Amino acid sequence: MNTTTQMKRWSAILWLWSLVLLPGLPGNAQNLTLQQISLPSGFEIQIFAEDVPDARSMSLSPNGTLFVGTRNAGKVYALKDTDQDNR
């Protein structure tokens, strides 16, 4: 195999790995307002809690507790809507 073919092959392999690995790297979070977020028809968005730092993923339990995981802090917050105001 000649050098040009090897370089093309390695370039392709590195490019494919970058597609796999780069999306998982932490980036700078954008501070978007709700008006800047585009949603499909029929969907709505609102702020539930503003004091959860670096929120990344959520799961709603059957009893209504919202569990929010952080991106880098390694913490999970349990949020309860005790006054039923959806915040």
Coordinates of C-alpha atoms in Angstrom, one line a residue:
M1 CA 0.0 0.0 0.0
N2 CA 1.5 3.4 -1.0
T3 CA 1.9 6.4 1.3
T4 CA -0.9 8.4 -0.3
T5 CA -3.5 5.6 0.2
Q6 CA -2.4 5.1 3.8
M7 CA -2.7 8.9 4.5
K8 CA -6.2 9.0 3.0
R9 CA -7.3 5.9 5.0
W10 CA -5.9 7.4 8.3
S11 CA -7.5 10.8 7.5
A12 CA -10.9 9.1 7.0
I13 CA -10.5 7.1 10.2
L14 CA -9.6 10.2 12.2
W15 CA -12.5 12.1 10.7
L16 CA -15.0 9.4 11.6
W17 CA -13.7 9.2 15.1
S18 CA -14.0 12.9 15.5
L19 CA -17.7 12.6 14.6
V20 CA -18.1 10.0 17.4
L21 CA -16.0 11.7 20.1
L22 CA -16.5 15.4 19.7
P23 CA -20.2 15.7 20.4
G24 CA -19.6 14.2 23.9
L25 CA -17.1 16.9 24.9
P26 CA -18.5 19.6 27.1
G27 CA -19.0 22.9 25.4
N28 CA -20.0 26.3 26.5
A29 CA -23.7 26.4 27.4
Q30 CA -25.7 29.0 25.6
N31 CA -27.8 31.4 27.5
L32 CA -30.9 31.4 25.3
T33 CA -34.2 33.1 26.2
L34 CA -37.3 31.0 25.8
Q35 CA -38.3 33.2 22.8
Q36 CA -35.0 32.1 21.0
I37 CA -35.8 28.4 21.3
S38 CA -37.7 27.0 18.3
L39 CA -40.2 24.2 19.0
P40 CA -42.4 22.1 16.8
S41 CA -46.1 22.9 16.6
G42 CA -48.0 21.7 19.7
F43 CA -45.0 21.8 22.0
E44 CA -44.4 24.4 24.7
I45 CA -41.6 25.4 27.0
Q46 CA -41.3 27.1 30.4
I47 CA -38.8 27.4 33.2
F48 CA -39.4 25.0 36.0
A49 CA -36.4 25.8 38.2
E50 CA -33.7 28.4 37.6
D51 CA -31.3 27.5 40.4
V52 CA -30.0 24.1 39.1
P53 CA -26.5 24.7 37.9
D54 CA -25.4 23.0 34.6
A55 CA -28.6 21.0 34.2
R56 CA -28.3 18.3 31.6
S57 CA -30.9 15.6 31.8
M58 CA -34.3 15.1 33.5
S59 CA -36.5 12.3 34.6
L60 CA -40.0 12.6 36.1
S61 CA -41.0 10.1 38.8
P62 CA -44.5 8.7 39.1
N63 CA -45.0 10.9 42.3
G64 CA -44.1 14.1 40.4
T65 CA -40.5 14.6 41.6
L66 CA -38.4 15.9 38.8
F67 CA -34.8 14.5 38.9
V68 CA -32.3 16.7 37.2
G69 CA -28.7 15.6 36.5
T70 CA -25.8 17.9 36.0
R71 CA -23.4 17.9 33.1
N72 CA -20.0 17.9 35.0
A73 CA -20.7 18.3 38.7
G74 CA -21.8 14.7 39.2
K75 CA -24.9 15.7 41.1
V76 CA -28.6 14.9 40.8
Y77 CA -31.2 17.3 42.1
A78 CA -34.7 16.2 43.2
L79 CA -37.2 19.0 42.6
K80 CA -40.8 18.9 43.9
D81 CA -43.5 21.3 42.9
T82 CA -45.1 21.6 46.3
D83 CA -47.4 24.5 45.5
Q84 CA -48.5 23.1 42.1
D85 CA -47.5 26.3 40.1
N86 CA -45.3 24.3 37.7
R87 CA -42.2 26.1 38.9

